[in-house]
Amino acid sequence: MKRRLSLKLKLTLWFTGFMALTAALCLGLILLISDSVATNETRSLLSLSVRANLDRVRLTDGRLQLDADFQYYADDTYMLIYNRDGALLSGQAPPSFPVDTALENGVTKFVPGKSDTFCVLDFYLPSGWTDGIWLRGVRAAQNSSQTVDNVFTIFSIVLPFFILLAAAGGYLIARRALAPLSHITEVAGQISEGQDLTQRIGLPEGSDEISRLSSAFDHMVARLEQAFEAEKQFTSDASHELRTPTAVILAQCGFARKHAETAEDYREAVEVIERQAGKMSLLISRLLDLTRLDLGTQTPQCEPTDLSEMSRILCEEQDTGARGISLSAQIEEAVIVPGDPFLLSRVITNLLENARKYGREGGQIRLSLSREKDEAVLAVEDNGIGITPENQDKIWQRFYQVNPSRGPEAGLGLGLAMTKQIVALHGGSIGVESRPDEGSRFTVRLPLAAPGDPEKKAEKISSGH
Ligand code: ADP
């Protein structure tokens, strides 16, 4: 397969080629201009010399007469005098100039000699009606002026160094500019080889393309890490928690197959199996909820939510009078928070259910909702069994239960973990104050909708997730 050049090399080659081309173009232009300057200079010097001599030479009565200031050679210009028929009468020609070159009156032309090219200008000087002489000026045609020659020489010496310098500079700049890309490639390779999703590129924040690529890459890896962690958590939680009900179901099946004799025995076994299967189903759906929250795939449907009305309705629903527990509520009107009504109702329900489950028989549950500065404060208080200080930190962990019960009210140890996660998702906080045998008070604080723009704040929570 054809091996492609690296970006660094391509950039360097392009840059060097471009510089060499520019230099060559400049040189060509200089030569072109210098050539035409030199030609014009030769023409005008020749014309000056020949015209100056026109009055200094004449033919009088067939005899050639030269003034004293007539010079056959001056300022690099040679003078030749021909008779009417073009035969050379006198004068000095530069070596290798073809003296028999045809004469043309008033015309400047370039005549190639053996080693040089010559610039030639002829004038016919008539004498009377029939006779006359030709005055010819000859000058070696200069290809370029001295300055231009010097420039050309310097250029030809300096140019290779200049191109080398351009290549080295271009390579260094390309290498420097592309160095972060090599780092990104290296980190991506390490991640894919070692499956280590904790690695980050970590380039400093910037507005250039590479910094943005790096932060997008880091963000992507962070999301992948989160997804992997959530999957790992789900797998370990599910396998751990599903083991017990599965074992019970298998044991009941074995018992029913081997030992059950009466319809009553079978019914009992089926009831146990049904209860365990129900628990498994509930566990799986709770775990899925938690995983979705972990992953951020359960995006909160944020809207201005009237916590006052929601609390009132849920209190009515939960005030079943079970275990002789009474429920009282003190609710401030129109406490509105930006949030997902479904998730927020889960928070209130979880807290009320726990207060009832762990409350004292014939005891009391109190729910209060109020505004404090820019927060909504919801508190659920019971006078039940309470929680010891050492357990107050642990109850937020998944599957942690202070006294795992087995009755029909038995929980899963997931309610508070989920409650805490939902509250955090809404930018709030949750805490507990409790004394064993006296009761517990769970307090939730949620940011209130800013007056005038509850929608905006709700949007912020949705996108902030
Ligand atoms: P679950 O209630 O399903 O066991 P939770 O996550 O809701 O799970 O609660 C975790 C543990 O915290 C409970 O098992 C219980 O021991 C303790 N707990 C929660 N709420 C209260 C409460 N109001 N009073 C006393 N203990 C509580």
Tab-separated table of C-alpha atoms and ligand atoms in Angstrom:
chain	number	residue	atom	x	y	z
A	1	MET	CA	0.000	0.000	0.000
A	2	LYS	CA	1.209	3.480	-0.790
A	3	ARG	CA	2.602	5.097	2.336
A	4	ARG	CA	1.280	8.613	2.801
A	5	LEU	CA	3.559	11.444	3.847
A	6	SER	CA	3.130	12.777	7.350
A	7	LEU	CA	1.307	16.085	7.742
A	8	LYS	CA	4.498	17.597	9.173
A	9	LEU	CA	6.520	16.646	6.093
A	10	LYS	CA	3.781	17.764	3.737
A	11	LEU	CA	3.560	21.177	5.395
A	12	THR	CA	7.358	21.570	5.352
A	13	LEU	CA	7.613	20.565	1.684
A	14	TRP	CA	4.799	22.864	0.690
A	15	PHE	CA	6.253	25.757	2.645
A	16	THR	CA	9.774	25.229	1.264
A	17	GLY	CA	8.519	24.787	-2.300
A	18	PHE	CA	6.474	27.944	-2.004
A	19	MET	CA	9.448	29.919	-0.662
A	20	ALA	CA	11.772	28.598	-3.425
A	21	LEU	CA	9.204	29.457	-6.073
A	22	THR	CA	8.752	32.975	-4.690
A	23	ALA	CA	12.537	33.503	-4.607
A	24	ALA	CA	12.923	32.166	-8.159
A	25	LEU	CA	10.129	34.423	-9.391
A	26	CYS	CA	11.753	37.449	-7.741
A	27	LEU	CA	15.099	36.572	-9.309
A	28	GLY	CA	13.516	36.121	-12.741
A	29	LEU	CA	11.773	39.462	-12.408
A	30	ILE	CA	15.011	41.193	-11.386
A	31	LEU	CA	16.841	39.705	-14.395
A	32	LEU	CA	14.068	40.685	-16.773
A	33	ILE	CA	13.964	44.255	-15.518
A	34	SER	CA	17.766	44.555	-15.386
A	35	ASP	CA	18.041	43.299	-18.965
A	36	SER	CA	15.684	45.915	-20.293
A	37	VAL	CA	17.340	48.615	-18.142
A	38	ALA	CA	20.771	47.633	-19.487
A	39	THR	CA	19.540	47.632	-23.118
A	40	ASN	CA	18.002	51.056	-22.760
A	41	GLU	CA	21.132	52.348	-21.051
A	42	THR	CA	23.358	51.050	-23.903
A	43	ARG	CA	21.059	52.574	-26.565
A	44	SER	CA	20.989	56.004	-24.955
A	45	LEU	CA	24.776	56.113	-24.274
A	46	LEU	CA	25.474	55.082	-27.870
A	47	SER	CA	23.021	57.652	-29.246
A	48	LEU	CA	24.609	60.424	-27.126
A	49	SER	CA	28.149	59.605	-28.309
A	50	VAL	CA	27.224	59.289	-32.013
A	51	ARG	CA	25.114	62.488	-32.062
A	52	ALA	CA	27.913	64.398	-30.310
A	53	ASN	CA	30.275	63.432	-33.146
A	54	LEU	CA	27.885	64.233	-36.016
A	55	ASP	CA	29.067	67.869	-36.249
A	56	ARG	CA	32.702	66.963	-35.860
A	57	VAL	CA	33.035	65.039	-39.099
A	58	ARG	CA	32.315	66.053	-42.700
A	59	LEU	CA	33.305	65.437	-46.337
A	60	THR	CA	34.582	68.510	-48.052
A	61	ASP	CA	35.429	68.277	-51.777
A	62	GLY	CA	35.714	64.530	-51.493
A	63	ARG	CA	38.082	64.768	-48.547
A	64	LEU	CA	37.278	63.599	-45.047
A	65	GLN	CA	37.670	66.286	-42.393
A	66	LEU	CA	37.647	65.631	-38.655
A	67	ASP	CA	37.494	68.297	-35.946
A	68	ALA	CA	40.095	68.219	-33.220
A	69	ASP	CA	37.597	67.067	-30.596
A	70	PHE	CA	36.426	64.096	-32.715
A	71	GLN	CA	37.332	60.893	-30.854
A	72	TYR	CA	37.361	57.418	-32.428
A	73	TYR	CA	36.989	55.897	-29.021
A	74	ALA	CA	35.403	57.509	-26.003
A	75	ASP	CA	33.164	56.259	-23.175
A	76	ASP	CA	33.320	52.647	-24.420
A	77	THR	CA	31.908	53.711	-27.796
A	78	TYR	CA	33.808	53.126	-31.044
A	79	MET	CA	33.402	55.379	-34.116
A	80	LEU	CA	33.684	54.086	-37.671
A	81	ILE	CA	33.472	56.153	-40.860
A	82	TYR	CA	32.355	54.576	-44.129
A	83	ASN	CA	32.166	56.101	-47.608
A	84	ARG	CA	28.872	56.391	-49.485
A	85	ASP	CA	29.215	52.832	-50.802
A	86	GLY	CA	29.808	51.322	-47.420
A	87	ALA	CA	33.587	50.874	-47.593
A	88	LEU	CA	35.359	51.545	-44.326
A	89	LEU	CA	37.369	54.775	-44.553
A	90	SER	CA	38.674	55.103	-41.065
A	91	GLY	CA	37.898	54.316	-37.470
A	92	GLN	CA	38.413	51.749	-34.816
A	93	ALA	CA	36.148	48.747	-34.354
A	94	PRO	CA	35.987	46.586	-31.243
A	95	PRO	CA	37.587	43.193	-31.765
A	96	SER	CA	35.204	40.582	-33.232
A	97	PHE	CA	32.769	43.220	-34.559
A	98	PRO	CA	31.787	42.453	-38.177
A	99	VAL	CA	32.657	45.792	-39.775
A	100	ASP	CA	30.804	44.929	-43.009
A	101	THR	CA	27.432	44.943	-41.262
A	102	ALA	CA	24.877	46.679	-43.502
A	103	LEU	CA	24.438	50.428	-42.856
A	104	GLU	CA	20.985	51.833	-42.001
A	105	ASN	CA	20.449	55.511	-41.440
A	106	GLY	CA	19.272	56.462	-37.923
A	107	VAL	CA	18.571	52.861	-36.913
A	108	THR	CA	19.843	51.348	-33.675
A	109	LYS	CA	20.291	47.590	-33.880
A	110	PHE	CA	21.987	44.758	-32.080
A	111	VAL	CA	24.547	42.805	-34.046
A	112	PRO	CA	25.979	39.522	-32.783
A	113	GLY	CA	29.770	39.335	-32.939
A	114	LYS	CA	32.043	36.378	-32.330
A	115	SER	CA	32.158	36.734	-28.581
A	116	ASP	CA	29.889	39.699	-27.822
A	117	THR	CA	26.728	41.335	-29.006
A	118	PHE	CA	27.104	44.919	-30.210
A	119	CYS	CA	24.771	47.824	-30.270
A	120	VAL	CA	25.141	49.769	-33.506
A	121	LEU	CA	23.811	53.197	-34.634
A	122	ASP	CA	24.492	54.637	-38.144
A	123	PHE	CA	23.976	58.101	-39.600
A	124	TYR	CA	24.455	59.157	-43.198
A	125	LEU	CA	26.045	62.611	-43.575
A	126	PRO	CA	25.403	63.849	-47.122
A	127	SER	CA	27.905	66.127	-48.880
A	128	GLY	CA	26.411	67.915	-51.846
A	129	TRP	CA	23.872	66.067	-54.002
A	130	THR	CA	25.699	62.928	-54.719
A	131	ASP	CA	28.355	62.255	-52.163
A	132	GLY	CA	28.352	61.605	-48.414
A	133	ILE	CA	29.798	59.534	-45.606
A	134	TRP	CA	28.428	57.185	-42.922
A	135	LEU	CA	29.189	57.661	-39.260
A	136	ARG	CA	28.739	54.471	-37.246
A	137	GLY	CA	28.835	54.141	-33.478
A	138	VAL	CA	29.480	50.691	-31.958
A	139	ARG	CA	29.244	49.688	-28.360
A	140	ALA	CA	29.326	46.304	-26.654
A	141	ALA	CA	25.804	45.516	-25.516
A	142	GLN	CA	25.690	45.080	-21.756
A	143	ASN	CA	23.557	42.247	-20.525
A	144	SER	CA	23.049	43.823	-17.168
A	145	SER	CA	24.384	46.559	-15.020
A	146	GLN	CA	27.040	45.901	-12.401
A	147	THR	CA	24.577	46.316	-9.536
A	148	VAL	CA	22.261	43.763	-11.065
A	149	ASP	CA	25.201	41.427	-11.572
A	150	ASN	CA	26.051	41.797	-7.923
A	151	VAL	CA	22.472	41.185	-6.867
A	152	PHE	CA	22.400	38.076	-9.028
A	153	THR	CA	25.647	36.766	-7.549
A	154	ILE	CA	24.514	37.398	-3.986
A	155	PHE	CA	21.165	35.821	-4.736
A	156	SER	CA	22.684	32.676	-6.173
A	157	ILE	CA	24.888	32.237	-3.109
A	158	VAL	CA	22.242	33.152	-0.530
A	159	LEU	CA	19.251	31.421	-2.112
A	160	PRO	CA	20.188	27.814	-1.223
A	161	PHE	CA	20.788	28.853	2.405
A	162	PHE	CA	17.565	30.814	2.393
A	163	ILE	CA	15.624	27.768	1.156
A	164	LEU	CA	17.355	25.515	3.681
A	165	LEU	CA	16.477	27.995	6.439
A	166	ALA	CA	12.871	28.157	5.226
A	167	ALA	CA	12.694	24.342	5.245
A	168	ALA	CA	14.154	24.086	8.755
A	169	GLY	CA	11.911	26.890	10.059
A	170	GLY	CA	8.848	25.391	8.383
A	171	TYR	CA	9.621	21.969	9.823
A	172	LEU	CA	10.096	23.350	13.342
A	173	ILE	CA	6.876	25.373	13.201
A	174	ALA	CA	4.912	22.395	11.828
A	175	ARG	CA	6.381	20.115	14.487
A	176	ARG	CA	5.516	22.542	17.242
A	177	ALA	CA	2.001	23.158	15.942
A	178	LEU	CA	1.317	19.448	15.522
A	179	ALA	CA	2.948	18.286	18.761
A	180	PRO	CA	-0.417	18.216	20.634
A	181	LEU	CA	-1.784	15.938	17.902
A	182	SER	CA	1.000	13.429	18.567
A	183	HIS	CA	0.123	13.650	22.266
A	184	ILE	CA	-3.564	13.046	21.479
A	185	THR	CA	-2.653	10.026	19.330
A	186	GLU	CA	-0.432	8.684	22.112
A	187	VAL	CA	-3.159	9.053	24.779
A	188	ALA	CA	-5.794	7.529	22.457
A	189	GLY	CA	-3.429	4.589	21.874
A	190	GLN	CA	-2.834	4.134	25.612
A	191	ILE	CA	-6.581	4.202	26.264
A	192	SER	CA	-7.370	1.640	23.598
A	193	GLU	CA	-4.458	-0.629	24.553
A	194	GLY	CA	-4.852	-0.500	28.314
A	195	GLN	CA	-8.608	0.208	28.439
A	196	ASP	CA	-7.677	2.891	30.959
A	197	LEU	CA	-10.488	5.396	30.718
A	198	THR	CA	-9.101	7.576	33.492
A	199	GLN	CA	-6.480	8.954	31.065
A	200	ARG	CA	-6.984	12.495	29.758
A	201	ILE	CA	-5.118	14.657	27.264
A	202	GLY	CA	-5.372	17.642	29.576
A	203	LEU	CA	-4.208	20.411	27.216
A	204	PRO	CA	-4.756	23.881	28.645
A	205	GLU	CA	-8.047	25.492	27.616
A	206	GLY	CA	-7.760	27.558	24.452
A	207	SER	CA	-9.774	28.695	21.484
A	208	ASP	CA	-7.621	27.083	18.799
A	209	GLU	CA	-8.772	23.979	16.934
A	210	ILE	CA	-6.400	21.589	18.714
A	211	SER	CA	-7.424	22.743	22.202
A	212	ARG	CA	-11.071	22.314	21.226
A	213	LEU	CA	-10.341	18.854	19.810
A	214	SER	CA	-8.515	17.928	23.010
A	215	SER	CA	-11.320	19.089	25.305
A	216	ALA	CA	-13.939	17.354	23.113
A	217	PHE	CA	-11.843	14.170	23.299
A	218	ASP	CA	-11.504	14.445	27.101
A	219	HIS	CA	-15.225	15.060	27.395
A	220	MET	CA	-15.947	11.996	25.251
A	221	VAL	CA	-13.631	9.800	27.341
A	222	ALA	CA	-15.220	11.139	30.546
A	223	ARG	CA	-18.662	10.159	29.212
A	224	LEU	CA	-17.342	6.731	28.226
A	225	GLU	CA	-15.816	6.284	31.663
A	226	GLN	CA	-19.121	7.263	33.254
A	227	ALA	CA	-20.962	4.771	31.043
A	228	PHE	CA	-18.469	1.996	31.849
A	229	GLU	CA	-18.665	2.728	35.557
A	230	ALA	CA	-22.478	2.736	35.473
A	231	GLU	CA	-22.486	-0.560	33.600
A	232	LYS	CA	-20.001	-2.065	36.040
A	233	GLN	CA	-22.058	-0.835	38.987
A	234	PHE	CA	-25.256	-2.216	37.467
A	235	THR	CA	-23.696	-5.604	36.778
A	236	SER	CA	-22.208	-5.971	40.235
A	237	ASP	CA	-25.331	-4.630	42.009
A	238	ALA	CA	-27.661	-6.819	39.966
A	239	SER	CA	-25.608	-9.996	40.323
A	240	HIS	CA	-25.184	-9.386	44.044
A	241	GLU	CA	-28.803	-8.552	44.823
A	242	LEU	CA	-30.469	-11.006	42.477
A	243	ARG	CA	-28.568	-13.923	43.938
A	244	THR	CA	-30.709	-14.211	47.093
A	245	PRO	CA	-34.179	-14.171	45.479
A	246	THR	CA	-32.945	-16.500	42.734
A	247	ALA	CA	-31.633	-18.932	45.350
A	248	VAL	CA	-34.929	-18.767	47.239
A	249	ILE	CA	-36.927	-19.392	44.039
A	250	LEU	CA	-34.718	-22.377	43.122
A	251	ALA	CA	-35.003	-23.767	46.646
A	252	GLN	CA	-38.804	-23.431	46.583
A	253	CYS	CA	-38.965	-25.127	43.191
A	254	GLY	CA	-36.813	-28.005	44.486
A	255	PHE	CA	-38.941	-28.295	47.623
A	256	ALA	CA	-42.187	-28.275	45.635
A	257	ARG	CA	-40.893	-30.922	43.205
A	258	LYS	CA	-39.557	-33.290	45.863
A	259	HIS	CA	-41.590	-32.743	49.002
A	260	ALA	CA	-44.853	-30.949	48.260
A	261	GLU	CA	-47.751	-33.296	48.608
A	262	THR	CA	-50.848	-31.231	49.074
A	263	ALA	CA	-52.306	-28.346	47.132
A	264	GLU	CA	-51.584	-26.187	50.165
A	265	ASP	CA	-47.840	-27.044	49.952
A	266	TYR	CA	-47.794	-26.047	46.286
A	267	ARG	CA	-49.699	-22.807	46.959
A	268	GLU	CA	-47.220	-21.838	49.650
A	269	ALA	CA	-44.284	-22.521	47.358
A	270	VAL	CA	-45.866	-20.516	44.533
A	271	GLU	CA	-46.555	-17.623	46.909
A	272	VAL	CA	-42.898	-17.550	47.991
A	273	ILE	CA	-41.793	-17.700	44.370
A	274	GLU	CA	-44.228	-14.937	43.403
A	275	ARG	CA	-42.996	-12.704	46.240
A	276	GLN	CA	-39.360	-13.240	45.298
A	277	ALA	CA	-40.051	-12.726	41.583
A	278	GLY	CA	-41.889	-9.494	42.436
A	279	LYS	CA	-38.898	-8.356	44.465
A	280	MET	CA	-36.571	-9.200	41.575
A	281	SER	CA	-38.727	-7.292	39.138
A	282	LEU	CA	-38.852	-4.235	41.427
A	283	LEU	CA	-35.108	-4.463	42.011
A	284	ILE	CA	-34.362	-4.586	38.300
A	285	SER	CA	-36.576	-1.609	37.544
A	286	ARG	CA	-35.021	0.433	40.399
A	287	LEU	CA	-31.520	-0.520	39.277
A	288	LEU	CA	-32.355	0.501	35.731
A	289	ASP	CA	-33.653	3.851	37.004
A	290	LEU	CA	-30.430	4.398	38.925
A	291	THR	CA	-28.290	3.372	35.953
A	292	ARG	CA	-30.177	5.771	33.712
A	293	LEU	CA	-29.570	8.548	36.208
A	294	ASP	CA	-25.869	7.561	36.377
A	295	LEU	CA	-25.586	7.596	32.627
A	296	GLY	CA	-27.523	10.770	32.191
A	297	THR	CA	-29.806	9.049	29.695
A	298	GLN	CA	-32.803	9.805	31.912
A	299	THR	CA	-32.730	13.473	31.080
A	300	PRO	CA	-34.965	15.409	33.429
A	301	GLN	CA	-37.989	16.878	31.683
A	302	CYS	CA	-37.542	20.252	33.299
A	303	GLU	CA	-40.407	22.643	33.760
A	304	PRO	CA	-41.554	25.023	36.482
A	305	THR	CA	-42.921	22.609	39.077
A	306	ASP	CA	-45.318	23.652	41.820
A	307	LEU	CA	-43.856	21.794	44.814
A	308	SER	CA	-46.665	23.082	47.070
A	309	GLU	CA	-49.399	21.431	45.054
A	310	MET	CA	-47.340	18.293	44.505
A	311	SER	CA	-46.627	17.930	48.269
A	312	ARG	CA	-50.307	18.403	49.101
A	313	ILE	CA	-51.448	15.695	46.663
A	314	LEU	CA	-48.736	13.223	47.768
A	315	CYS	CA	-49.531	13.819	51.466
A	316	GLU	CA	-53.173	12.983	50.771
A	317	GLU	CA	-52.156	9.810	48.936
A	318	GLN	CA	-49.731	8.713	51.653
A	319	ASP	CA	-52.029	9.537	54.581
A	320	THR	CA	-53.435	6.001	54.684
A	321	GLY	CA	-53.575	5.768	58.462
A	322	ALA	CA	-51.521	2.548	58.262
A	323	ARG	CA	-49.907	1.558	61.574
A	324	GLY	CA	-51.942	4.335	63.168
A	325	ILE	CA	-49.532	6.961	61.915
A	326	SER	CA	-50.968	10.413	61.258
A	327	LEU	CA	-49.580	12.813	58.711
A	328	SER	CA	-49.698	16.578	59.020
A	329	ALA	CA	-48.444	19.132	56.518
A	330	GLN	CA	-47.434	22.780	56.671
A	331	ILE	CA	-47.098	23.960	53.110
A	332	GLU	CA	-46.271	27.479	51.897
A	333	GLU	CA	-48.223	28.450	48.792
A	334	ALA	CA	-46.778	28.491	45.275
A	335	VAL	CA	-43.271	27.225	45.958
A	336	ILE	CA	-42.101	26.705	42.408
A	337	VAL	CA	-38.845	25.044	41.377
A	338	PRO	CA	-37.486	24.239	37.943
A	339	GLY	CA	-37.415	20.479	37.700
A	340	ASP	CA	-38.762	17.198	36.484
A	341	PRO	CA	-42.165	16.671	38.176
A	342	PHE	CA	-41.925	12.876	37.944
A	343	LEU	CA	-38.468	12.709	39.555
A	344	LEU	CA	-39.351	15.300	42.212
A	345	SER	CA	-42.500	13.372	43.153
A	346	ARG	CA	-40.277	10.283	43.647
A	347	VAL	CA	-38.213	12.285	46.175
A	348	ILE	CA	-41.257	13.253	48.261
A	349	THR	CA	-42.816	9.783	48.005
A	350	ASN	CA	-39.575	8.033	49.044
A	351	LEU	CA	-39.191	10.261	52.108
A	352	LEU	CA	-42.854	9.855	53.144
A	353	GLU	CA	-42.733	6.067	52.662
A	354	ASN	CA	-39.565	5.793	54.746
A	355	ALA	CA	-41.064	7.989	57.475
A	356	ARG	CA	-44.023	5.615	57.584
A	357	LYS	CA	-41.906	2.431	57.378
A	358	TYR	CA	-39.478	3.502	60.084
A	359	GLY	CA	-41.975	5.597	62.090
A	360	ARG	CA	-43.389	4.647	65.467
A	361	GLU	CA	-46.740	2.869	65.551
A	362	GLY	CA	-49.397	5.452	66.257
A	363	GLY	CA	-46.760	8.132	65.694
A	364	GLN	CA	-46.671	11.244	63.562
A	365	ILE	CA	-45.175	12.365	60.295
A	366	ARG	CA	-44.774	16.053	59.590
A	367	LEU	CA	-44.077	17.509	56.168
A	368	SER	CA	-43.167	21.156	55.798
A	369	LEU	CA	-42.428	23.196	52.683
A	370	SER	CA	-41.215	26.790	52.712
A	371	ARG	CA	-39.096	29.332	50.872
A	372	GLU	CA	-35.746	30.377	52.338
A	373	LYS	CA	-33.879	33.049	50.368
A	374	ASP	CA	-33.543	31.527	46.879
A	375	GLU	CA	-34.224	27.955	47.954
A	376	ALA	CA	-37.227	25.745	48.462
A	377	VAL	CA	-36.878	23.795	51.723
A	378	LEU	CA	-38.799	20.550	52.090
A	379	ALA	CA	-38.587	18.642	55.377
A	380	VAL	CA	-40.077	15.260	56.296
A	381	GLU	CA	-39.962	14.424	59.981
A	382	ASP	CA	-41.019	11.350	61.920
A	383	ASN	CA	-40.821	10.233	65.533
A	384	GLY	CA	-39.776	6.692	64.725
A	385	ILE	CA	-36.755	4.489	65.289
A	386	GLY	CA	-34.190	7.100	64.236
A	387	ILE	CA	-30.719	6.445	62.854
A	388	THR	CA	-27.459	6.184	64.796
A	389	PRO	CA	-24.797	8.807	63.949
A	390	GLU	CA	-22.467	6.186	62.384
A	391	ASN	CA	-25.238	5.067	60.045
A	392	GLN	CA	-26.286	8.550	58.986
A	393	ASP	CA	-23.528	8.681	56.329
A	394	LYS	CA	-24.104	5.146	55.096
A	395	ILE	CA	-27.852	5.243	54.427
A	396	TRP	CA	-27.199	7.098	51.103
A	397	GLN	CA	-25.225	4.162	49.708
A	398	ARG	CA	-26.904	1.732	47.384
A	399	PHE	CA	-28.364	-1.337	49.143
A	400	TYR	CA	-27.401	-0.080	52.578
A	401	GLN	CA	-30.045	-0.904	55.164
A	402	VAL	CA	-29.545	-0.425	58.886
A	403	ASN	CA	-31.735	-3.422	59.695
A	404	PRO	CA	-32.471	-5.421	56.557
A	405	SER	CA	-36.045	-6.638	57.115
A	406	ARG	CA	-37.742	-9.490	55.422
A	407	GLY	CA	-41.397	-8.588	55.884
A	408	PRO	CA	-43.796	-7.442	53.194
A	409	GLU	CA	-42.658	-3.833	53.825
A	410	ALA	CA	-39.050	-4.860	53.189
A	411	GLY	CA	-37.215	-2.288	51.144
A	412	LEU	CA	-34.322	-2.638	48.725
A	413	GLY	CA	-31.955	-0.075	50.201
A	414	LEU	CA	-32.103	1.953	46.984
A	415	GLY	CA	-34.658	4.672	47.836
A	416	LEU	CA	-32.316	7.173	49.509
A	417	ALA	CA	-29.505	6.621	46.967
A	418	MET	CA	-31.929	7.477	44.205
A	419	THR	CA	-33.427	10.397	46.157
A	420	LYS	CA	-29.983	11.888	46.696
A	421	GLN	CA	-29.128	11.478	43.027
A	422	ILE	CA	-32.325	13.174	41.863
A	423	VAL	CA	-31.811	16.089	44.249
A	424	ALA	CA	-28.211	16.521	43.044
A	425	LEU	CA	-29.452	16.438	39.461
A	426	HIS	CA	-31.638	19.435	40.266
A	427	GLY	CA	-28.726	21.326	41.798
A	428	GLY	CA	-29.988	20.803	45.351
A	429	SER	CA	-28.848	19.056	48.522
A	430	ILE	CA	-30.297	16.610	51.041
A	431	GLY	CA	-29.369	15.950	54.657
A	432	VAL	CA	-30.584	14.102	57.730
A	433	GLU	CA	-30.783	14.913	61.426
A	434	SER	CA	-31.716	11.965	63.580
A	435	ARG	CA	-31.557	10.499	67.055
A	436	PRO	CA	-32.076	6.798	67.724
A	437	ASP	CA	-35.539	6.107	69.218
A	438	GLU	CA	-36.559	9.749	68.843
A	439	GLY	CA	-37.004	10.164	65.131
A	440	SER	CA	-35.494	11.548	61.945
A	441	ARG	CA	-35.793	14.701	59.899
A	442	PHE	CA	-34.795	14.650	56.227
A	443	THR	CA	-34.319	18.098	54.670
A	444	VAL	CA	-34.185	18.743	50.910
A	445	ARG	CA	-33.010	22.097	49.519
A	446	LEU	CA	-33.735	22.949	45.894
A	447	PRO	CA	-32.926	26.140	43.982
A	448	LEU	CA	-36.069	28.199	43.364
A	449	ALA	CA	-37.140	29.339	39.920
A	450	ALA	CA	-35.734	32.836	39.406
A	451	PRO	CA	-38.634	35.299	39.326
A	452	GLY	CA	-39.628	36.044	35.768
A	453	ASP	CA	-37.614	33.309	34.094
A	454	PRO	CA	-38.481	29.947	35.560
A	455	GLU	CA	-38.320	28.463	32.059
A	456	LYS	CA	-34.766	29.649	31.636
A	457	LYS	CA	-33.634	28.120	34.896
A	458	ALA	CA	-35.364	24.871	33.998
A	459	GLU	CA	-33.538	24.851	30.679
A	460	LYS	CA	-30.238	25.354	32.518
A	461	ILE	CA	-30.832	22.239	34.613
A	462	SER	CA	-31.737	20.181	31.536
A	463	SER	CA	-28.606	21.197	29.668
A	464	GLY	CA	-26.384	21.180	32.739
A	465	HIS	CA	-26.837	17.512	33.140
B	1	ADP	P1	-35.078	1.027	52.091
B	1	ADP	O1	-36.010	1.881	52.831
B	1	ADP	O2	-35.633	0.432	50.872
B	1	ADP	O3	-34.354	0.032	52.939
B	1	ADP	P2	-33.638	3.467	51.675
B	1	ADP	O4	-32.494	3.758	50.773
B	1	ADP	O5	-34.864	4.268	51.470
B	1	ADP	O6	-33.906	1.950	51.519
B	1	ADP	O7	-33.133	3.653	53.134
B	1	ADP	C1	-31.905	3.092	53.532
B	1	ADP	C2	-31.932	2.798	55.018
B	1	ADP	O8	-31.952	4.021	55.738
B	1	ADP	C3	-33.175	2.066	55.465
B	1	ADP	O9	-33.004	0.681	55.299
B	1	ADP	C4	-33.275	2.467	56.919
B	1	ADP	O10	-32.434	1.629	57.694
B	1	ADP	C5	-32.705	3.866	56.952
B	1	ADP	N1	-33.800	4.855	56.968
B	1	ADP	C6	-34.294	5.520	55.901
B	1	ADP	N2	-35.279	6.379	56.280
B	1	ADP	C7	-35.371	6.275	57.632
B	1	ADP	C8	-36.176	6.907	58.622
B	1	ADP	N3	-37.069	7.833	58.307
B	1	ADP	N4	-35.985	6.548	59.894
B	1	ADP	C9	-35.080	5.618	60.248
B	1	ADP	N5	-34.267	4.994	59.356
B	1	ADP	C10	-34.412	5.316	58.054
